[in-house]
Coordinates of C-alpha atoms and ligand atoms in Angstrom, one line a residue:
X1 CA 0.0 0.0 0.0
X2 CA 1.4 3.3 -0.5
X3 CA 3.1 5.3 2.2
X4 CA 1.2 8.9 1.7
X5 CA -3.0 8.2 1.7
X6 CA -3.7 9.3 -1.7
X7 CA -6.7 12.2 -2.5
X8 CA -10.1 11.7 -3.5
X9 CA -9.7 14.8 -6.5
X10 CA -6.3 13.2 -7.9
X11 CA -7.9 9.4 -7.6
X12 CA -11.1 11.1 -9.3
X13 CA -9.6 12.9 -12.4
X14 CA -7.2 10.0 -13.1
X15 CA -10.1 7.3 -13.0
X16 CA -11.6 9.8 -15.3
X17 CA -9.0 9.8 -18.1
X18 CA -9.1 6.0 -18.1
X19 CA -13.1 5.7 -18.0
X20 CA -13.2 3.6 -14.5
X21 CA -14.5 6.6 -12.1
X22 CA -17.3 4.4 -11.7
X23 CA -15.1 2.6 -8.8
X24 CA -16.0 6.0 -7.1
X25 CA -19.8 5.4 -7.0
X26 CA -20.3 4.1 -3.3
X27 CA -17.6 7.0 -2.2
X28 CA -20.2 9.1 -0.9
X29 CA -21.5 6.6 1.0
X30 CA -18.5 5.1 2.9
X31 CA -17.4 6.2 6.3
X32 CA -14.4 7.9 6.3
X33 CA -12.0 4.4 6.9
X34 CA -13.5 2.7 4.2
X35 CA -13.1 5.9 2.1
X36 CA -9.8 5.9 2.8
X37 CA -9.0 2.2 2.2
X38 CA -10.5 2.2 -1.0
X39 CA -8.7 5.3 -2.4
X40 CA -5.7 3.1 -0.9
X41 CA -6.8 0.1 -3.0
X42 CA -7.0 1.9 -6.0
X43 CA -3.6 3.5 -5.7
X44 CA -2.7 0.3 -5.4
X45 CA -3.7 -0.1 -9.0
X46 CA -1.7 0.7 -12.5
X47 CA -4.2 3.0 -13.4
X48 CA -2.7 4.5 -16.2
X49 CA -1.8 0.8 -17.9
X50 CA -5.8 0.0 -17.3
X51 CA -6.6 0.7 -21.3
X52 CA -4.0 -1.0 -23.1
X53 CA -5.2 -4.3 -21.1
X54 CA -8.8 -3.9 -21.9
X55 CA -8.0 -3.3 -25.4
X56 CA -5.7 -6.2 -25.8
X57 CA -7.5 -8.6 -23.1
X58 CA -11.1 -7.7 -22.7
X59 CA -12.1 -6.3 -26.3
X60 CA -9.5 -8.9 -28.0
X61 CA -8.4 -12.2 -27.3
X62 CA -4.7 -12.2 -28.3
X63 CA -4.0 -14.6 -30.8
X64 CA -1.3 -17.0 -30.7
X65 CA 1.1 -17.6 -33.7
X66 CA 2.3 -20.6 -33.8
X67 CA 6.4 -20.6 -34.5
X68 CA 7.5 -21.7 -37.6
X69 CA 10.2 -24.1 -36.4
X70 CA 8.8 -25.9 -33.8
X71 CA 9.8 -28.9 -32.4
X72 CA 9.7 -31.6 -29.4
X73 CA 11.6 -30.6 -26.7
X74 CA 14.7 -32.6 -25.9
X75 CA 14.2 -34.4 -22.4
X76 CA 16.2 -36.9 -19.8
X77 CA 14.2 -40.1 -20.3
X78 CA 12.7 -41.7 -16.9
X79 CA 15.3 -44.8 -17.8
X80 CA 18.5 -43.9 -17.1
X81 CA 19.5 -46.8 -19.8
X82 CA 17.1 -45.8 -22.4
X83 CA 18.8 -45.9 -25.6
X84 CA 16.7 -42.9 -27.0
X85 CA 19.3 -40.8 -23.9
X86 CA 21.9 -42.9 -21.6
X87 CA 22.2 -40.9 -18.7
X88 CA 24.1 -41.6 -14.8
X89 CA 21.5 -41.1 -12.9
X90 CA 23.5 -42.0 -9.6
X91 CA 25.8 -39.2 -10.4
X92 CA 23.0 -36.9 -10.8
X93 CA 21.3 -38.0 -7.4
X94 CA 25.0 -37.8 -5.9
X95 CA 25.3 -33.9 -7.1
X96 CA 21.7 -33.4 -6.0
X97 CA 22.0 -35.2 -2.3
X98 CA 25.3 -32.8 -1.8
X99 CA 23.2 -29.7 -2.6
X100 CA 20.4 -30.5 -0.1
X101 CA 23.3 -31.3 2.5
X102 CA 24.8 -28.0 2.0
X103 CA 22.0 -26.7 2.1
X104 CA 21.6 -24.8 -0.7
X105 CA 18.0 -26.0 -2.0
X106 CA 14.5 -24.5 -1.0
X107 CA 10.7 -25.8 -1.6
X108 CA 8.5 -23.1 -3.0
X109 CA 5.0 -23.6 -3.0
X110 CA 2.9 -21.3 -4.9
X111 CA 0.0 -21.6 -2.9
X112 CA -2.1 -18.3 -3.9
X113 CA -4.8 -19.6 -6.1
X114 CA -8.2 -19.5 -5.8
X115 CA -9.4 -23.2 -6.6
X116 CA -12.6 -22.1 -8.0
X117 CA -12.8 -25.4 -9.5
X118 CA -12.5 -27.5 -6.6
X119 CA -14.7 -24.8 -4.7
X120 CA -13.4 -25.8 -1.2
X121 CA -14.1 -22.6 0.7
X122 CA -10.3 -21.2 2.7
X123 CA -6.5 -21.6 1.5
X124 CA -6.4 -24.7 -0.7
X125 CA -3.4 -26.1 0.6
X126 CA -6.0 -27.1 3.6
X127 CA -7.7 -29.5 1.4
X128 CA -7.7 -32.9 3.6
X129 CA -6.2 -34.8 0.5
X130 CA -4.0 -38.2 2.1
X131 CA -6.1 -40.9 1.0
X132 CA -6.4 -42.7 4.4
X133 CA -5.2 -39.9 6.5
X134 CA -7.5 -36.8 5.4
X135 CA -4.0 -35.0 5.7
X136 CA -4.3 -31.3 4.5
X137 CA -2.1 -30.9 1.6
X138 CA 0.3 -28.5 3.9
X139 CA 0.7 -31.6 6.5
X140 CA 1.7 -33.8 3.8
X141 CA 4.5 -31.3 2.2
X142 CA 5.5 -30.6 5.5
X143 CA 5.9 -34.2 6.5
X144 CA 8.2 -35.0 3.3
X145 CA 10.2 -32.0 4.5
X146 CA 10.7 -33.3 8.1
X147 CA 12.0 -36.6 6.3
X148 CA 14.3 -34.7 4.0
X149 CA 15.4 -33.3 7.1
X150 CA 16.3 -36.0 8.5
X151 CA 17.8 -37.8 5.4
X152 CA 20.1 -34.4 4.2
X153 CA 21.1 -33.8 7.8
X154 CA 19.5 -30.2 7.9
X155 CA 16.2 -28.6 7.8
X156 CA 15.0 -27.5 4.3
X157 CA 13.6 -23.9 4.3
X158 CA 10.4 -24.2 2.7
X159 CA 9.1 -21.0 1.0
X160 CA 4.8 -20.2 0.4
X161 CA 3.9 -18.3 -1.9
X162 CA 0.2 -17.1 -0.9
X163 CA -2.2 -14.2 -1.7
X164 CA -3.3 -11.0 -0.3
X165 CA -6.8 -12.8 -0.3
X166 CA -6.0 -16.2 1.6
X167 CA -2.4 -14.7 3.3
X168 CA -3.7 -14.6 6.8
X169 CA -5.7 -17.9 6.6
X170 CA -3.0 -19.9 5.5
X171 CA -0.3 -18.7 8.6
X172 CA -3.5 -19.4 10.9
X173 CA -3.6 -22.9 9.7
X174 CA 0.1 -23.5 10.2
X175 CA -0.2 -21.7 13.8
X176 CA -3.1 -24.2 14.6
X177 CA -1.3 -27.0 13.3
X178 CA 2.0 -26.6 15.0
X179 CA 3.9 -25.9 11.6
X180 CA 2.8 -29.9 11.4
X181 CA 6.6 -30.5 13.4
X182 CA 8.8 -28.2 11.1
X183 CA 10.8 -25.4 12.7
X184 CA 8.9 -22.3 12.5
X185 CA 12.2 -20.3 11.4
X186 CA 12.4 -22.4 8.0
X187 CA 9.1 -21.7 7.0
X188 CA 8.5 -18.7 5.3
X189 CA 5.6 -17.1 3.8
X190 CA 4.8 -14.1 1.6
X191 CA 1.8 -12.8 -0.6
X192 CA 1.8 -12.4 -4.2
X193 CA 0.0 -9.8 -6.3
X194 CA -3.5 -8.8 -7.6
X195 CA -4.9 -7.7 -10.6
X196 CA -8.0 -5.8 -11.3
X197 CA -11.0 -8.3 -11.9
X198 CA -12.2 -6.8 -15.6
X199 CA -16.5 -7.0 -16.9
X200 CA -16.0 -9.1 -19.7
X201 CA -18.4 -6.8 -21.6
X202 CA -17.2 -3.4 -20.5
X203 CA -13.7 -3.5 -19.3
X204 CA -14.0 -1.7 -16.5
X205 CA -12.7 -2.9 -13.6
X206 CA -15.4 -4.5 -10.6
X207 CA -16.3 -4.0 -7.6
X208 CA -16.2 -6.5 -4.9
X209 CA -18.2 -4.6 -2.2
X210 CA -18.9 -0.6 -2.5
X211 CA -15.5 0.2 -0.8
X212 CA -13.5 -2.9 -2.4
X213 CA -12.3 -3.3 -5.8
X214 CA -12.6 -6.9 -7.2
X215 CA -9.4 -8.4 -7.4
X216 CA -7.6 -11.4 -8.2
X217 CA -3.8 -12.5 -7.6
X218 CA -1.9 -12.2 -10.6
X219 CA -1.2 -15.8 -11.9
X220 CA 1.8 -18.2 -10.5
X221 CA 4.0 -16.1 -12.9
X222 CA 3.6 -13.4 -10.3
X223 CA 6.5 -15.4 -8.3
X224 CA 9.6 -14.2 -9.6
X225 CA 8.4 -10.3 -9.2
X226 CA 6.9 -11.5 -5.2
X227 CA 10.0 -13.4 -4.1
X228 CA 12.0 -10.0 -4.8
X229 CA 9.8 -7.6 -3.6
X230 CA 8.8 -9.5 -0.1
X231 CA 11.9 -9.7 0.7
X232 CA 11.9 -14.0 0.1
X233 CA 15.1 -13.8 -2.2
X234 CA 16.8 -11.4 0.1
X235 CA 16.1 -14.2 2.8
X236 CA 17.4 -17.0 0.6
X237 CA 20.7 -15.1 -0.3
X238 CA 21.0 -14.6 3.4
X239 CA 20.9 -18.7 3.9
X240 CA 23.0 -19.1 0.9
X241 CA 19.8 -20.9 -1.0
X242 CA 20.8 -21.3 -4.6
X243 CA 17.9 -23.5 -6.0
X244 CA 14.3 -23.6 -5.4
X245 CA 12.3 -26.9 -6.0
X246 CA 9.1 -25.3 -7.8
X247 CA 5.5 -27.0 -7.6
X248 CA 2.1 -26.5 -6.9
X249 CA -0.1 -26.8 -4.0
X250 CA -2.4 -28.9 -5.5
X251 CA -0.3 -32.1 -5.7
X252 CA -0.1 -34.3 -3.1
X253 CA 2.6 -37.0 -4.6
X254 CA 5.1 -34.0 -5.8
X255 CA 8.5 -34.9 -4.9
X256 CA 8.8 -31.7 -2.7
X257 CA 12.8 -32.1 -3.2
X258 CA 14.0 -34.4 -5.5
X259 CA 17.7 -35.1 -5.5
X260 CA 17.7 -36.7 -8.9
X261 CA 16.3 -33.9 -10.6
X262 CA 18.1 -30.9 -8.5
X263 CA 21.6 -32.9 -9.3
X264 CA 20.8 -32.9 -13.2
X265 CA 19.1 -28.9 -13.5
X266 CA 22.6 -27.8 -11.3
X267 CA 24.7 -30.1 -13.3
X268 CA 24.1 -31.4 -16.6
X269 CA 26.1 -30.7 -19.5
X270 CA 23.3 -29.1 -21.7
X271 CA 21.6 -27.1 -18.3
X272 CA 22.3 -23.9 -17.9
X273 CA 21.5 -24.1 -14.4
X274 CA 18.6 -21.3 -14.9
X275 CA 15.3 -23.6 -14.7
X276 CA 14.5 -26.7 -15.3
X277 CA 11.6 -28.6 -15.9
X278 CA 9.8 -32.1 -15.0
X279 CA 7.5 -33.9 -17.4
X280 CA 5.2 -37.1 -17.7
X281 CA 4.3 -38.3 -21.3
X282 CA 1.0 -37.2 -22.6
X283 CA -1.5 -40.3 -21.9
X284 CA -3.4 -39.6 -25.7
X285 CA -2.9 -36.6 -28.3
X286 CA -5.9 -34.7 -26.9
X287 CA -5.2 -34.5 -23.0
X288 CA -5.8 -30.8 -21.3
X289 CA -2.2 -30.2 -20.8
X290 CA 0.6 -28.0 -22.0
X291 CA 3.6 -29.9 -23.9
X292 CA 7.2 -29.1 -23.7
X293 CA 8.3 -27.8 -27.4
X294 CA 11.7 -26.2 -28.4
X295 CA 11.2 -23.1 -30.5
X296 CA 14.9 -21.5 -31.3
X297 CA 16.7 -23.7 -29.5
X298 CA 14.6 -22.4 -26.3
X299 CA 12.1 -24.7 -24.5
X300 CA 9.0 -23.3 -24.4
X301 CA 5.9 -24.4 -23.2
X302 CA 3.1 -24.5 -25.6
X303 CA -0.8 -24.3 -24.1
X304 CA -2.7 -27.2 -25.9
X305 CA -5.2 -24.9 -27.2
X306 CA -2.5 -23.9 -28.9
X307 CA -0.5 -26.5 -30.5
X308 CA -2.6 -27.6 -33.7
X309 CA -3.9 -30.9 -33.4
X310 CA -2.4 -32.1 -36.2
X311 CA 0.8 -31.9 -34.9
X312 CA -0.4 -33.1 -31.4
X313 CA -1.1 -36.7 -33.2
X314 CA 2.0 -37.2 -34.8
X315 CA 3.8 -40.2 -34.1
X316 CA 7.5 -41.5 -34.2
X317 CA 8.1 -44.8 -35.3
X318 CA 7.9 -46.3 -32.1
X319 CA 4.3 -45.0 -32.0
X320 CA 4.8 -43.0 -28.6
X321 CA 3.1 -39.2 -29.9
X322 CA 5.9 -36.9 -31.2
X323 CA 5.0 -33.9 -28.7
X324 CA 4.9 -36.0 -25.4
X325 CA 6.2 -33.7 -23.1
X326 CA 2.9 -32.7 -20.9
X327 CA 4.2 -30.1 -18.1
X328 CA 3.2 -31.1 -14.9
X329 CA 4.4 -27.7 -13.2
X330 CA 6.9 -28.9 -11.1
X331 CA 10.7 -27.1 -11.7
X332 CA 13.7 -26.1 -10.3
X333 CA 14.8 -21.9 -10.8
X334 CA 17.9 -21.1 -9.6
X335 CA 17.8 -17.5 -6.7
X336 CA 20.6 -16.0 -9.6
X337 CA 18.1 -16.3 -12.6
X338 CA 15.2 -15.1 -10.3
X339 CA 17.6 -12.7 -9.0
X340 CA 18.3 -11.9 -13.3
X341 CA 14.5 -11.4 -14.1
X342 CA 13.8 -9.3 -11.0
X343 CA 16.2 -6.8 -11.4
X344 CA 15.3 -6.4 -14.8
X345 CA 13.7 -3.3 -15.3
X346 CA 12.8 -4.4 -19.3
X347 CA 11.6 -8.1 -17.2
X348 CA 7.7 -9.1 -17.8
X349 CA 6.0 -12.1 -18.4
X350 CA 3.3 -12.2 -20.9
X351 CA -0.7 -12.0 -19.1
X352 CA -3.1 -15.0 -20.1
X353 CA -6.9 -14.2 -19.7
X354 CA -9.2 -16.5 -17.8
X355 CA -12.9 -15.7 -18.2
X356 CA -14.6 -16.0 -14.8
X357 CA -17.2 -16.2 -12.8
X358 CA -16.6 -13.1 -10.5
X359 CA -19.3 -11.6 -7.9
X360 CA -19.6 -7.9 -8.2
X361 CA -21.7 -4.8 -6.9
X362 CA -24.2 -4.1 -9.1
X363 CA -23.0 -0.2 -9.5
X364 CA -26.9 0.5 -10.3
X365 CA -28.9 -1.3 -7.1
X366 CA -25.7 -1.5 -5.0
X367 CA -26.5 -5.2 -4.7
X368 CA -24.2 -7.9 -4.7
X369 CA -24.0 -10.1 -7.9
X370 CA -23.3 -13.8 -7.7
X371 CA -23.3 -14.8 -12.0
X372 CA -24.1 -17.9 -13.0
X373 CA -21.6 -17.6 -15.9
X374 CA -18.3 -16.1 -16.6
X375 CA -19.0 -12.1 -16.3
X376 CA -15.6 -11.2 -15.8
X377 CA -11.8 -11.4 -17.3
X378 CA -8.7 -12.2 -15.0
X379 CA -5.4 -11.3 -16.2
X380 CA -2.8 -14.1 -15.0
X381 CA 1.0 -14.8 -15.6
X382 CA 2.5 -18.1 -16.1
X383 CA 5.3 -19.2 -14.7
X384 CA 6.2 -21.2 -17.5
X385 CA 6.9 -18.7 -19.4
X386 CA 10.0 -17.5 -17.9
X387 CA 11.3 -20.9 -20.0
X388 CA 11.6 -18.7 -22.6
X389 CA 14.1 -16.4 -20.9
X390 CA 16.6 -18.7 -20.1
X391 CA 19.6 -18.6 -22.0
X392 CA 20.3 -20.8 -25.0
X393 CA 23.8 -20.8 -26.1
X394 CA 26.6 -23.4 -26.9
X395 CA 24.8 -26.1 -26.5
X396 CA 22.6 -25.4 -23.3
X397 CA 19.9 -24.2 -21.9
X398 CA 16.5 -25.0 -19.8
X399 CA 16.3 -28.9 -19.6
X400 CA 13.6 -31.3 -19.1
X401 CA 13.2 -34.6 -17.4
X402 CA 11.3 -37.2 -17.4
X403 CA 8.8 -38.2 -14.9
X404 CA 6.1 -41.6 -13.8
X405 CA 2.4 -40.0 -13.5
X406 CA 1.9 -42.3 -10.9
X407 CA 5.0 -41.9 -9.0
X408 CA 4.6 -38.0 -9.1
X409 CA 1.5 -36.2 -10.4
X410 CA -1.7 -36.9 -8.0
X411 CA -3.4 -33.2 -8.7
X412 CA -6.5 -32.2 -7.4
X413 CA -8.4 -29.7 -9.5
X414 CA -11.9 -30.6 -9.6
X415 CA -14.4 -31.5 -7.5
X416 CA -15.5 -34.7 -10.0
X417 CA -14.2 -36.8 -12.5
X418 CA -10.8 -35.5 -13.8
X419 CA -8.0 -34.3 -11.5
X420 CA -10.3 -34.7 -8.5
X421 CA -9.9 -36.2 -4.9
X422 CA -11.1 -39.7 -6.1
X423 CA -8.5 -39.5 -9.2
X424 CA -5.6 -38.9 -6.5
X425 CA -6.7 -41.1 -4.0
X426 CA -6.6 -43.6 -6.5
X427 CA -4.0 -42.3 -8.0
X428 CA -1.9 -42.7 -4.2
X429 CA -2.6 -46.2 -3.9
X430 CA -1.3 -47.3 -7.2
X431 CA 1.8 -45.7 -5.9
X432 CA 1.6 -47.1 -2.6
X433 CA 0.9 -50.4 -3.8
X434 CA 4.0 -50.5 -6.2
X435 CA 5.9 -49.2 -3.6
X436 CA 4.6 -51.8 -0.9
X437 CA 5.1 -54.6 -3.5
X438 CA 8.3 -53.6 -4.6
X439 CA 9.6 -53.6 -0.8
X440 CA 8.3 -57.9 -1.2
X441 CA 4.7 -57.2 0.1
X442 CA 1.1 -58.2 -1.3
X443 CA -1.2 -55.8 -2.5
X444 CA -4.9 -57.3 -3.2
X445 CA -5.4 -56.3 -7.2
X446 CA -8.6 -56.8 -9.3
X447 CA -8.7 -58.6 -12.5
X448 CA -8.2 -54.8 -14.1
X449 CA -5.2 -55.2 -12.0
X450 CA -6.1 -52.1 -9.8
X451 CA -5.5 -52.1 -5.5
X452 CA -8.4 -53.4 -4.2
X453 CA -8.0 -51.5 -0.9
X454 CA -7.0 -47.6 -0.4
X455 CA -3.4 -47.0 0.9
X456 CA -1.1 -44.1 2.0
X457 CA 2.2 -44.2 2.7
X458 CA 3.3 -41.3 4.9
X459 CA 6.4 -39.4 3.8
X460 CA 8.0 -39.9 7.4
X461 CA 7.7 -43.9 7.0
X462 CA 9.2 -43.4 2.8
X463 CA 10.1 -40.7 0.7
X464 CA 11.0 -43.3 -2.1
X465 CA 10.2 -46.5 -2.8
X466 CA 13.8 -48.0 -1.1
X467 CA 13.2 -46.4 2.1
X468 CA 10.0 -49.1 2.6
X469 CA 12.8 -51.9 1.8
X470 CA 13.6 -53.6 5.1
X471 CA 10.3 -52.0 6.7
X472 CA 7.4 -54.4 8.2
X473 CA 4.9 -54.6 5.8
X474 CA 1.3 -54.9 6.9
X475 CA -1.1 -57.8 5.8
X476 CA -3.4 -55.9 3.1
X477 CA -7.3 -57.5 3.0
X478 CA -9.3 -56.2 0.0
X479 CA -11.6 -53.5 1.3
X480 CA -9.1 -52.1 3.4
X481 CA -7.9 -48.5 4.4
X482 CA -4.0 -48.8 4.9
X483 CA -2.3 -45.9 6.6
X484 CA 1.3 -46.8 6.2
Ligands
LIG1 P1 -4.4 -23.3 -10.9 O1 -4.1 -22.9 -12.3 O2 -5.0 -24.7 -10.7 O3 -5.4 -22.2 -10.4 O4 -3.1 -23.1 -10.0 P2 -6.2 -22.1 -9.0 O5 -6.5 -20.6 -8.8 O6 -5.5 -22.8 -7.9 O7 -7.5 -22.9 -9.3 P3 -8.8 -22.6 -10.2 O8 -8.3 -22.4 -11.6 O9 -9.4 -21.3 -9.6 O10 -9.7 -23.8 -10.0 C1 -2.0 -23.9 -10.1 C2 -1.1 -23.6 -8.9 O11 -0.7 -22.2 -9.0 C3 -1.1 -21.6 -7.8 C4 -2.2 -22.3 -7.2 O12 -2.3 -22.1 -5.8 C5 -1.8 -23.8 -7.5 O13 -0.8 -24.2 -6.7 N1 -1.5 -20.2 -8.2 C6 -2.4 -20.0 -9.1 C7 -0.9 -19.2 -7.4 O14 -0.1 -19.4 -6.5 N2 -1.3 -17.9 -7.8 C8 -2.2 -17.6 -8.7 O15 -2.4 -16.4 -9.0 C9 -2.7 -18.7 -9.4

């Protein structure tokens, strides 16, 4: 917020030139601290760069041109001895084990979204998501932290990204829960940005209440600029951090630090080091997700509205699809190349638009409006994007690596059908019963081959699939719950 309490006249006449003084319309009205908070809100705002977004985001849809050149991204295959890429992935685990013993790797969770879809009310990082335990999403990452703990020989300073609009409610939730056994000092949280919530029809920006302007925060691409204005990079400098193990709050099985993966972004010969990307192979050409290209010799991810479906059914000659990089938005950014981007003053990532559905005060009746469909436009940066401003040069640049869906990508989006908590449930058993099975234990399968039981295996008994080796393994009847 800014430091000297802005004036109604000033606020009024530059509203004016942009055609949104109707934010003004309830001033009259307010007493005085509401007056003055929302004056406050909409100094808050980029007033002045209102017009060019409407014009480019709420009157037009930007369209995307599709590079001539594209190709499949490159990627580390999930074998080490695939012939397609040999790779050593014990040296790679080796470089990535040292790191997290020196200490110089963080978890960053961007936590700030809204999960409309999954329409839980509160921070969705809440979400009771183990599939025996009811574990909130939080309790889970914090558990595999307080094993990587344990395993690296020092804590890992974990890092959570929030909102302005779920900030308070997430620290509550790690105040009432203890910090579910991690040392309060390592854990460190800070809000991200908003936007202005845009009518789809008009452009001009809503109100959430008379003396509130809509908002929404600005997009998981908001990161780099929030970790250098909150102070989170300074902080990381200060504890000589130099990588940051990306993902999103939404995922229960993410590998919240994975050795293997952190030893090949810091140390490959074709990585720059900058960020670094994990990927599982598109299940059919027309799955929802974005897929890892290389455009220029940069990766790039392209959205799959995007890509033109022609080219998302090409095959090689082994049959696997030809663009099978799907992003599962998990990565590795190094502090320096956040450090880069932020200090940039030319730095911006590209906005997406996201049409809404986003209660408003009726500026007419003063009621509030709850629309049954998308009324409104919310501007949002990717992180992704900052692939493209990695450097590409002499044979490196931003790599990818290969990933198991069921090992690592449990996301809960929805509440039905796709990405929703009965997908991830099942989605953790199939991972718990390979790992249980894999350890010399018996897991009760259907004829389809699928658990017949629901299991969990809780970070502090395994991070991986050898810590279970050695471990007593319980008698599994079908129709059972297992908590491991
Ligand atoms: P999603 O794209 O799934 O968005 O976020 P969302 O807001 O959580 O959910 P919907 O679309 O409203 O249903 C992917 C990840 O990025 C984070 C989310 O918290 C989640 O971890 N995110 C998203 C942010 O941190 N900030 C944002 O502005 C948007």
């Amino acid at each position: 917020m800014n430091a000297t309490q802005p004036d109604e006249q000033s606020i009024r006449r530059r509203l004016q030139a942009v055609g949104q003084e109707h934010l003004l319309t309830f001033y009259p009205t307010l007493a005085p601290p509401q007056q003055r908070s929302l004056l406050a809100q909409i100094a808050d705002l980029e007033i002045e760069a209102l017009p060019a977004l409407v014009e480019t985001y709420v009157r037009n849809k930007p369209a995307f041109s599709l590079p001539a050149n594209v190709q499949p991204a490159e990627y580390y295959p999930h074998d080490p001895a695939s012939p397609r890429r040999p790779w050593d992935r014990d040296h790679f685990r080796a470089v990535g084990s040292r790191l997290l013993k020196e200490g110089r790797v963080a978890a960053f969770v961007v936590a700030g979204g809204q999960g409309s879809r999954l329409g839980y009310e509160g921070p969705k990082g809440c979400y009771a998501a183990g599939a025996v335990s009811g574990r909130p999403l939080f309790g889970m990452f914090a558990d595999q932290l307080v094993a990587a703990g344990r395993k690296y020989g020092r804590p890992v300073p974990w890092y959570i990204m929030t909102s302005p609009l779920n900030h308070e409610a997430t620290v509550r939730f790690f105040e009432e829960n203890a910090y579910f056994g991690l040392d309060r000092a390592n854990v460190m949280f800070f809000p991200q940005g908003v936007m202005p919530s845009l009518d789809m029809a008009t452009g001009k920006v809503l109100l959430a209440a008379k003396g509130e302007v809509a908002t929404n925060p600005d997009g998981h691409g908001g990161a780099i600029k929030a970790l250098c204005v909150s102070g989170a990079l300074a902080d990381m400098k200060r504890r000589g951090v130099e990588h940051l193990s990306y993902f999103q709050v939404d995922n229960p099985t993410v590998k919240v630090v994975d050795p293997v993966f952190i030893g090949l972004h810091a140390a490959a010969p074709d990585s720059t080091g900058q960020m670094s990307s994990k990927m599982t192979p598109k299940a059919y050409p027309e799955e929802k997700v974005g897929v890892f290209c290389n455009v220029n010799g940069k990766t790039e991810v392209i959205e799959y509205s995007d890509l033109p479906m022609e080219l998302q059914r090409q095959r090689l000659d082994d049959g696997s699809l030809r663009f099978i990089a799907g992003s599962i938005a998990i990565h590795i950014i190094s502090t320096a190349f956040v450090e880069k981007l932020g200090t940039d003053p030319s730095f911006s990532l590209p906005y997406h638009r996201a049409e809404k559905k986003v209660p408003h005060v009726d500026l007419a009746t003063g009621n509030l409006v709850s629309p049954q469909t998308s009324n409104g436009v919310k501007l949002e940066k990717f992180i992704f994007d900052a692939l493209a401003m990695c450097d590409s040069a002499a044979g490196r640049g931003s790599i990818v690596y290969e990933t198991d869906r069921i090992e690592e990508f449990a996301p809960i989006k929805n509440a039905t059908g796709v990405d929703s908590p009965e997908t991830s449930r099942e989605l953790q058993t199939q991972r718990a019963a390979r790992w249980i099975e894999k350890a010399g234990g018996r897991v009760p399968r259907g004829t389809d081959g699928k658990p017949q039981c629901v299991l969990e295996i809780k970070a502090t008994t395994a991070l991986e699939a050898e810590d279970l080796k050695g471990k007593p393994l319980p008698d599994i009847r079908p129709g059972e719950s297992v908590l491991l």
